[in-house]
């Protein structure tokens, strides 16, 4: 009886530890989602809501071996192609915008009044980082149009749609939203740097020089 009681208490303790671990994991996942939401300016959630895979199929009856074959029989199988058709013009536009804004940020860094102000310099460098990242990601997406339509990427999209609270799902939608959010962050950074630079140039001690 003592051994049974000890085993029961051990199992109960393991369950409590598991519950605490799962709770801490959920907190970390929520925090990670909040960080991505800020970085993508909410576009991650918007894309997930708009472009998620939709089907009325009960996945519990789908056998593992029938995975891809079953997808091909679904009425909404070509939804991913529709998503790509919608995103391709956006990626091309953001690529052009990022290239122009990167050139603008580099040009502004050459102005003495702006480069001398710490805040203006900080926001200009931040703008260069966002524009460089957005330009790189959007260029990769445009160059890999055909590869994005393959079954592996489509499978990740379906998995991200079916598991919206997972880290993999949040990463997937954040990657799609990165080009657009990068452009917005660039514009904000450039405006902020221009304001700080103008205030710096209009400072009384600089006017007297």
PDB file of C-alpha atoms in Angstrom:
ATOM      1  CA  UNK A   1       0.000   0.000   0.000  1.00  0.00           C
ATOM      2  CA  UNK A   2       2.843   2.341   0.833  1.00  0.00           C
ATOM      3  CA  UNK A   3       4.446   1.734  -2.547  1.00  0.00           C
ATOM      4  CA  UNK A   4       1.147   2.388  -4.336  1.00  0.00           C
ATOM      5  CA  UNK A   5       0.653   5.597  -2.373  1.00  0.00           C
ATOM      6  CA  UNK A   6       4.193   6.699  -3.185  1.00  0.00           C
ATOM      7  CA  UNK A   7       3.702   5.980  -6.870  1.00  0.00           C
ATOM      8  CA  UNK A   8       0.440   7.933  -6.896  1.00  0.00           C
ATOM      9  CA  UNK A   9       2.049  10.949  -5.253  1.00  0.00           C
ATOM     10  CA  UNK A  10       4.931  10.767  -7.725  1.00  0.00           C
ATOM     11  CA  UNK A  11       2.514  10.720 -10.673  1.00  0.00           C
ATOM     12  CA  UNK A  12       0.569  13.634  -9.199  1.00  0.00           C
ATOM     13  CA  UNK A  13       3.785  15.621  -8.778  1.00  0.00           C
ATOM     14  CA  UNK A  14       4.773  14.903 -12.376  1.00  0.00           C
ATOM     15  CA  UNK A  15       1.388  16.111 -13.564  1.00  0.00           C
ATOM     16  CA  UNK A  16       1.755  19.332 -11.579  1.00  0.00           C
ATOM     17  CA  UNK A  17       5.235  19.910 -13.011  1.00  0.00           C
ATOM     18  CA  UNK A  18       3.916  19.211 -16.500  1.00  0.00           C
ATOM     19  CA  UNK A  19       1.052  21.658 -15.996  1.00  0.00           C
ATOM     20  CA  UNK A  20       3.422  24.355 -14.762  1.00  0.00           C
ATOM     21  CA  UNK A  21       5.754  23.705 -17.698  1.00  0.00           C
ATOM     22  CA  UNK A  22       2.900  23.922 -20.193  1.00  0.00           C
ATOM     23  CA  UNK A  23       1.690  27.148 -18.602  1.00  0.00           C
ATOM     24  CA  UNK A  24       5.146  28.710 -18.878  1.00  0.00           C
ATOM     25  CA  UNK A  25       5.397  27.531 -22.477  1.00  0.00           C
ATOM     26  CA  UNK A  26       2.058  29.132 -23.330  1.00  0.00           C
ATOM     27  CA  UNK A  27       3.232  32.403 -21.797  1.00  0.00           C
ATOM     28  CA  UNK A  28       6.398  32.326 -23.912  1.00  0.00           C
ATOM     29  CA  UNK A  29       4.394  31.574 -27.061  1.00  0.00           C
ATOM     30  CA  UNK A  30       2.024  34.468 -26.344  1.00  0.00           C
ATOM     31  CA  UNK A  31       4.955  36.798 -25.720  1.00  0.00           C
ATOM     32  CA  UNK A  32       6.584  35.666 -28.960  1.00  0.00           C
ATOM     33  CA  UNK A  33       3.322  36.294 -30.797  1.00  0.00           C
ATOM     34  CA  UNK A  34       3.113  39.800 -29.335  1.00  0.00           C
ATOM     35  CA  UNK A  35       6.658  40.574 -30.496  1.00  0.00           C
ATOM     36  CA  UNK A  36       5.881  39.369 -34.019  1.00  0.00           C
ATOM     37  CA  UNK A  37       2.639  41.356 -34.026  1.00  0.00           C
ATOM     38  CA  UNK A  38       4.579  44.521 -33.195  1.00  0.00           C
ATOM     39  CA  UNK A  39       7.299  43.866 -35.763  1.00  0.00           C
ATOM     40  CA  UNK A  40       4.769  43.097 -38.500  1.00  0.00           C
ATOM     41  CA  UNK A  41       2.401  45.888 -37.379  1.00  0.00           C
ATOM     42  CA  UNK A  42      -0.458  43.418 -37.125  1.00  0.00           C
ATOM     43  CA  UNK A  43      -0.185  42.248 -40.744  1.00  0.00           C
ATOM     44  CA  UNK A  44       0.688  38.779 -39.500  1.00  0.00           C
ATOM     45  CA  UNK A  45      -2.783  38.364 -37.967  1.00  0.00           C
ATOM     46  CA  UNK A  46      -4.495  40.027 -40.928  1.00  0.00           C
ATOM     47  CA  UNK A  47      -2.844  37.702 -43.401  1.00  0.00           C
ATOM     48  CA  UNK A  48      -3.664  34.689 -41.250  1.00  0.00           C
ATOM     49  CA  UNK A  49      -7.317  35.724 -41.103  1.00  0.00           C
ATOM     50  CA  UNK A  50      -7.554  36.466 -44.813  1.00  0.00           C
ATOM     51  CA  UNK A  51      -5.363  33.831 -46.457  1.00  0.00           C
ATOM     52  CA  UNK A  52      -5.759  30.786 -44.214  1.00  0.00           C
ATOM     53  CA  UNK A  53      -6.708  27.492 -45.789  1.00  0.00           C
ATOM     54  CA  UNK A  54     -10.420  26.796 -45.369  1.00  0.00           C
ATOM     55  CA  UNK A  55     -12.142  23.432 -45.597  1.00  0.00           C
ATOM     56  CA  UNK A  56     -15.048  21.647 -43.940  1.00  0.00           C
ATOM     57  CA  UNK A  57     -13.253  18.282 -43.932  1.00  0.00           C
ATOM     58  CA  UNK A  58     -12.952  16.366 -40.662  1.00  0.00           C
ATOM     59  CA  UNK A  59      -9.186  15.815 -40.496  1.00  0.00           C
ATOM     60  CA  UNK A  60      -9.495  13.089 -37.872  1.00  0.00           C
ATOM     61  CA  UNK A  61     -10.666  10.686 -40.590  1.00  0.00           C
ATOM     62  CA  UNK A  62      -7.751  11.392 -42.927  1.00  0.00           C
ATOM     63  CA  UNK A  63      -5.100   8.697 -42.831  1.00  0.00           C
ATOM     64  CA  UNK A  64      -1.447   9.653 -42.959  1.00  0.00           C
ATOM     65  CA  UNK A  65      -0.803   7.796 -46.203  1.00  0.00           C
ATOM     66  CA  UNK A  66      -3.637   9.643 -47.917  1.00  0.00           C
ATOM     67  CA  UNK A  67      -2.250  13.061 -46.953  1.00  0.00           C
ATOM     68  CA  UNK A  68      -1.365  14.621 -50.304  1.00  0.00           C
ATOM     69  CA  UNK A  69      -3.811  12.568 -52.358  1.00  0.00           C
ATOM     70  CA  UNK A  70      -6.658  13.755 -50.187  1.00  0.00           C
ATOM     71  CA  UNK A  71      -5.611  17.389 -50.545  1.00  0.00           C
ATOM     72  CA  UNK A  72      -5.911  17.103 -54.308  1.00  0.00           C
ATOM     73  CA  UNK A  73      -9.555  16.111 -54.020  1.00  0.00           C
ATOM     74  CA  UNK A  74     -10.534  19.133 -51.959  1.00  0.00           C
ATOM     75  CA  UNK A  75     -12.467  21.928 -53.616  1.00  0.00           C
ATOM     76  CA  UNK A  76     -10.172  24.550 -52.115  1.00  0.00           C
ATOM     77  CA  UNK A  77      -6.909  22.882 -53.105  1.00  0.00           C
ATOM     78  CA  UNK A  78      -5.875  25.779 -55.340  1.00  0.00           C
ATOM     79  CA  UNK A  79      -6.319  28.364 -52.621  1.00  0.00           C
ATOM     80  CA  UNK A  80      -2.565  28.663 -52.164  1.00  0.00           C
ATOM     81  CA  UNK A  81      -2.154  29.594 -55.822  1.00  0.00           C
ATOM     82  CA  UNK A  82      -4.759  32.310 -55.292  1.00  0.00           C
ATOM     83  CA  UNK A  83      -2.804  33.580 -52.295  1.00  0.00           C
ATOM     84  CA  UNK A  84       0.388  33.722 -54.364  1.00  0.00           C
ATOM     85  CA  UNK A  85      -1.408  35.532 -57.192  1.00  0.00           C
ATOM     86  CA  UNK A  86      -2.520  38.129 -54.666  1.00  0.00           C
ATOM     87  CA  UNK A  87       0.897  38.475 -53.025  1.00  0.00           C
ATOM     88  CA  UNK A  88       3.139  38.624 -56.113  1.00  0.00           C
ATOM     89  CA  UNK A  89       2.204  42.212 -57.113  1.00  0.00           C
ATOM     90  CA  UNK A  90       2.603  43.277 -53.483  1.00  0.00           C
ATOM     91  CA  UNK A  91       6.080  41.754 -53.281  1.00  0.00           C
ATOM     92  CA  UNK A  92       7.132  43.471 -56.506  1.00  0.00           C
ATOM     93  CA  UNK A  93       5.797  46.808 -55.281  1.00  0.00           C
ATOM     94  CA  UNK A  94       7.506  46.469 -51.902  1.00  0.00           C
ATOM     95  CA  UNK A  95      10.768  45.517 -53.603  1.00  0.00           C
ATOM     96  CA  UNK A  96      10.687  48.753 -55.584  1.00  0.00           C
ATOM     97  CA  UNK A  97       9.644  50.790 -52.542  1.00  0.00           C
ATOM     98  CA  UNK A  98      12.394  49.279 -50.388  1.00  0.00           C
ATOM     99  CA  UNK A  99      15.021  50.017 -53.040  1.00  0.00           C
ATOM    100  CA  UNK A 100      13.920  53.657 -53.301  1.00  0.00           C
ATOM    101  CA  UNK A 101      13.698  54.144 -49.544  1.00  0.00           C
ATOM    102  CA  UNK A 102      17.087  52.522 -49.031  1.00  0.00           C
ATOM    103  CA  UNK A 103      18.603  54.977 -51.504  1.00  0.00           C
ATOM    104  CA  UNK A 104      16.839  57.836 -49.727  1.00  0.00           C
ATOM    105  CA  UNK A 105      18.094  56.734 -46.313  1.00  0.00           C
ATOM    106  CA  UNK A 106      21.670  56.450 -47.565  1.00  0.00           C
ATOM    107  CA  UNK A 107      21.395  59.910 -49.145  1.00  0.00           C
ATOM    108  CA  UNK A 108      20.062  61.404 -45.909  1.00  0.00           C
ATOM    109  CA  UNK A 109      22.991  59.904 -44.025  1.00  0.00           C
ATOM    110  CA  UNK A 110      25.278  62.141 -46.081  1.00  0.00           C
ATOM    111  CA  UNK A 111      23.689  65.326 -44.706  1.00  0.00           C
ATOM    112  CA  UNK A 112      25.815  66.748 -41.906  1.00  0.00           C
ATOM    113  CA  UNK A 113      22.915  68.147 -39.912  1.00  0.00           C
ATOM    114  CA  UNK A 114      21.168  64.788 -39.828  1.00  0.00           C
ATOM    115  CA  UNK A 115      24.194  62.642 -39.190  1.00  0.00           C
ATOM    116  CA  UNK A 116      25.248  64.888 -36.294  1.00  0.00           C
ATOM    117  CA  UNK A 117      21.975  64.332 -34.456  1.00  0.00           C
ATOM    118  CA  UNK A 118      22.034  61.016 -32.523  1.00  0.00           C
ATOM    119  CA  UNK A 119      18.306  60.335 -32.822  1.00  0.00           C
ATOM    120  CA  UNK A 120      18.168  61.194 -36.514  1.00  0.00           C
ATOM    121  CA  UNK A 121      21.203  59.014 -37.163  1.00  0.00           C
ATOM    122  CA  UNK A 122      19.642  56.158 -35.193  1.00  0.00           C
ATOM    123  CA  UNK A 123      16.376  56.259 -37.148  1.00  0.00           C
ATOM    124  CA  UNK A 124      18.192  56.519 -40.473  1.00  0.00           C
ATOM    125  CA  UNK A 125      20.270  53.458 -39.661  1.00  0.00           C
ATOM    126  CA  UNK A 126      17.091  51.703 -38.536  1.00  0.00           C
ATOM    127  CA  UNK A 127      15.461  52.656 -41.824  1.00  0.00           C
ATOM    128  CA  UNK A 128      18.416  51.195 -43.726  1.00  0.00           C
ATOM    129  CA  UNK A 129      18.064  47.949 -41.791  1.00  0.00           C
ATOM    130  CA  UNK A 130      14.342  47.676 -42.512  1.00  0.00           C
ATOM    131  CA  UNK A 131      14.741  48.656 -46.150  1.00  0.00           C
ATOM    132  CA  UNK A 132      17.603  46.220 -46.643  1.00  0.00           C
ATOM    133  CA  UNK A 133      15.654  43.416 -44.996  1.00  0.00           C
ATOM    134  CA  UNK A 134      12.472  44.185 -46.907  1.00  0.00           C
ATOM    135  CA  UNK A 135      14.372  44.444 -50.189  1.00  0.00           C
ATOM    136  CA  UNK A 136      16.093  41.113 -49.580  1.00  0.00           C
ATOM    137  CA  UNK A 137      12.955  39.219 -48.557  1.00  0.00           C
ATOM    138  CA  UNK A 138      10.736  40.626 -51.310  1.00  0.00           C
ATOM    139  CA  UNK A 139      13.426  39.957 -53.933  1.00  0.00           C
ATOM    140  CA  UNK A 140      13.735  36.359 -52.752  1.00  0.00           C
ATOM    141  CA  UNK A 141       9.973  35.886 -52.919  1.00  0.00           C
ATOM    142  CA  UNK A 142       9.786  37.337 -56.430  1.00  0.00           C
ATOM    143  CA  UNK A 143      12.729  35.245 -57.632  1.00  0.00           C
ATOM    144  CA  UNK A 144      11.291  32.049 -56.114  1.00  0.00           C
ATOM    145  CA  UNK A 145       7.739  32.358 -57.423  1.00  0.00           C
ATOM    146  CA  UNK A 146       7.719  28.879 -58.934  1.00  0.00           C
ATOM    147  CA  UNK A 147       9.267  27.237 -55.861  1.00  0.00           C
ATOM    148  CA  UNK A 148       6.740  28.867 -53.547  1.00  0.00           C
ATOM    149  CA  UNK A 149       3.984  27.007 -55.386  1.00  0.00           C
ATOM    150  CA  UNK A 150       5.414  23.557 -54.669  1.00  0.00           C
ATOM    151  CA  UNK A 151       3.815  21.008 -52.390  1.00  0.00           C
ATOM    152  CA  UNK A 152       6.194  21.572 -49.457  1.00  0.00           C
ATOM    153  CA  UNK A 153       5.381  25.257 -49.120  1.00  0.00           C
ATOM    154  CA  UNK A 154       1.692  24.535 -49.619  1.00  0.00           C
ATOM    155  CA  UNK A 155       1.869  21.929 -46.890  1.00  0.00           C
ATOM    156  CA  UNK A 156       3.426  24.480 -44.518  1.00  0.00           C
ATOM    157  CA  UNK A 157       0.645  26.923 -45.392  1.00  0.00           C
ATOM    158  CA  UNK A 158      -2.032  24.336 -44.618  1.00  0.00           C
ATOM    159  CA  UNK A 159      -0.295  23.403 -41.368  1.00  0.00           C
ATOM    160  CA  UNK A 160      -0.036  27.078 -40.392  1.00  0.00           C
ATOM    161  CA  UNK A 161      -3.732  27.515 -41.136  1.00  0.00           C
ATOM    162  CA  UNK A 162      -4.737  24.488 -39.073  1.00  0.00           C
ATOM    163  CA  UNK A 163      -2.521  25.385 -36.077  1.00  0.00           C
ATOM    164  CA  UNK A 164      -2.862  29.172 -35.698  1.00  0.00           C
ATOM    165  CA  UNK A 165      -1.479  29.255 -32.165  1.00  0.00           C
ATOM    166  CA  UNK A 166       1.774  27.438 -32.905  1.00  0.00           C
ATOM    167  CA  UNK A 167       5.148  29.109 -33.310  1.00  0.00           C
ATOM    168  CA  UNK A 168       5.521  27.627 -36.797  1.00  0.00           C
ATOM    169  CA  UNK A 169       2.219  29.202 -37.812  1.00  0.00           C
ATOM    170  CA  UNK A 170       3.172  32.609 -36.432  1.00  0.00           C
ATOM    171  CA  UNK A 171       6.535  32.425 -38.210  1.00  0.00           C
ATOM    172  CA  UNK A 172       4.871  31.525 -41.509  1.00  0.00           C
ATOM    173  CA  UNK A 173       2.462  34.458 -41.497  1.00  0.00           C
ATOM    174  CA  UNK A 174       5.147  36.819 -40.195  1.00  0.00           C
ATOM    175  CA  UNK A 175       7.367  35.885 -43.143  1.00  0.00           C
ATOM    176  CA  UNK A 176       4.566  36.722 -45.564  1.00  0.00           C
ATOM    177  CA  UNK A 177       3.983  40.048 -43.824  1.00  0.00           C
ATOM    178  CA  UNK A 178       7.649  41.076 -43.580  1.00  0.00           C
ATOM    179  CA  UNK A 179       7.932  42.970 -46.914  1.00  0.00           C
ATOM    180  CA  UNK A 180       4.855  45.141 -46.290  1.00  0.00           C
ATOM    181  CA  UNK A 181       5.655  45.862 -42.650  1.00  0.00           C
ATOM    182  CA  UNK A 182       9.258  46.700 -43.585  1.00  0.00           C
ATOM    183  CA  UNK A 183       8.085  49.424 -45.961  1.00  0.00           C
ATOM    184  CA  UNK A 184       5.899  50.987 -43.278  1.00  0.00           C
ATOM    185  CA  UNK A 185       8.701  50.854 -40.706  1.00  0.00           C
ATOM    186  CA  UNK A 186      11.022  52.521 -43.228  1.00  0.00           C
ATOM    187  CA  UNK A 187       8.593  55.366 -43.843  1.00  0.00           C
ATOM    188  CA  UNK A 188       8.087  55.899 -40.113  1.00  0.00           C
ATOM    189  CA  UNK A 189      11.840  55.845 -39.463  1.00  0.00           C
ATOM    190  CA  UNK A 190      12.545  58.307 -42.281  1.00  0.00           C
ATOM    191  CA  UNK A 191       9.855  60.711 -41.083  1.00  0.00           C
ATOM    192  CA  UNK A 192      11.132  60.482 -37.525  1.00  0.00           C
ATOM    193  CA  UNK A 193      14.733  61.067 -38.578  1.00  0.00           C
ATOM    194  CA  UNK A 194      13.725  64.059 -40.697  1.00  0.00           C
ATOM    195  CA  UNK A 195      11.861  65.623 -37.772  1.00  0.00           C
ATOM    196  CA  UNK A 196      14.772  65.084 -35.403  1.00  0.00           C
ATOM    197  CA  UNK A 197      17.235  66.407 -37.959  1.00  0.00           C
ATOM    198  CA  UNK A 198      15.156  69.521 -38.584  1.00  0.00           C
ATOM    199  CA  UNK A 199      14.882  70.194 -34.862  1.00  0.00           C
ATOM    200  CA  UNK A 200      18.621  69.742 -34.550  1.00  0.00           C
ATOM    201  CA  UNK A 201      19.311  72.191 -37.381  1.00  0.00           C
ATOM    202  CA  UNK A 202      16.887  74.725 -35.895  1.00  0.00           C
ATOM    203  CA  UNK A 203      18.527  74.595 -32.465  1.00  0.00           C
ATOM    204  CA  UNK A 204      19.652  78.084 -31.260  1.00  0.00           C
ATOM    205  CA  UNK A 205      23.269  77.049 -30.761  1.00  0.00           C
ATOM    206  CA  UNK A 206      23.463  75.916 -34.390  1.00  0.00           C
ATOM    207  CA  UNK A 207      21.844  79.065 -35.732  1.00  0.00           C
ATOM    208  CA  UNK A 208      24.537  81.202 -34.134  1.00  0.00           C
ATOM    209  CA  UNK A 209      27.311  79.371 -35.943  1.00  0.00           C
TER     210      UNK A 209
END
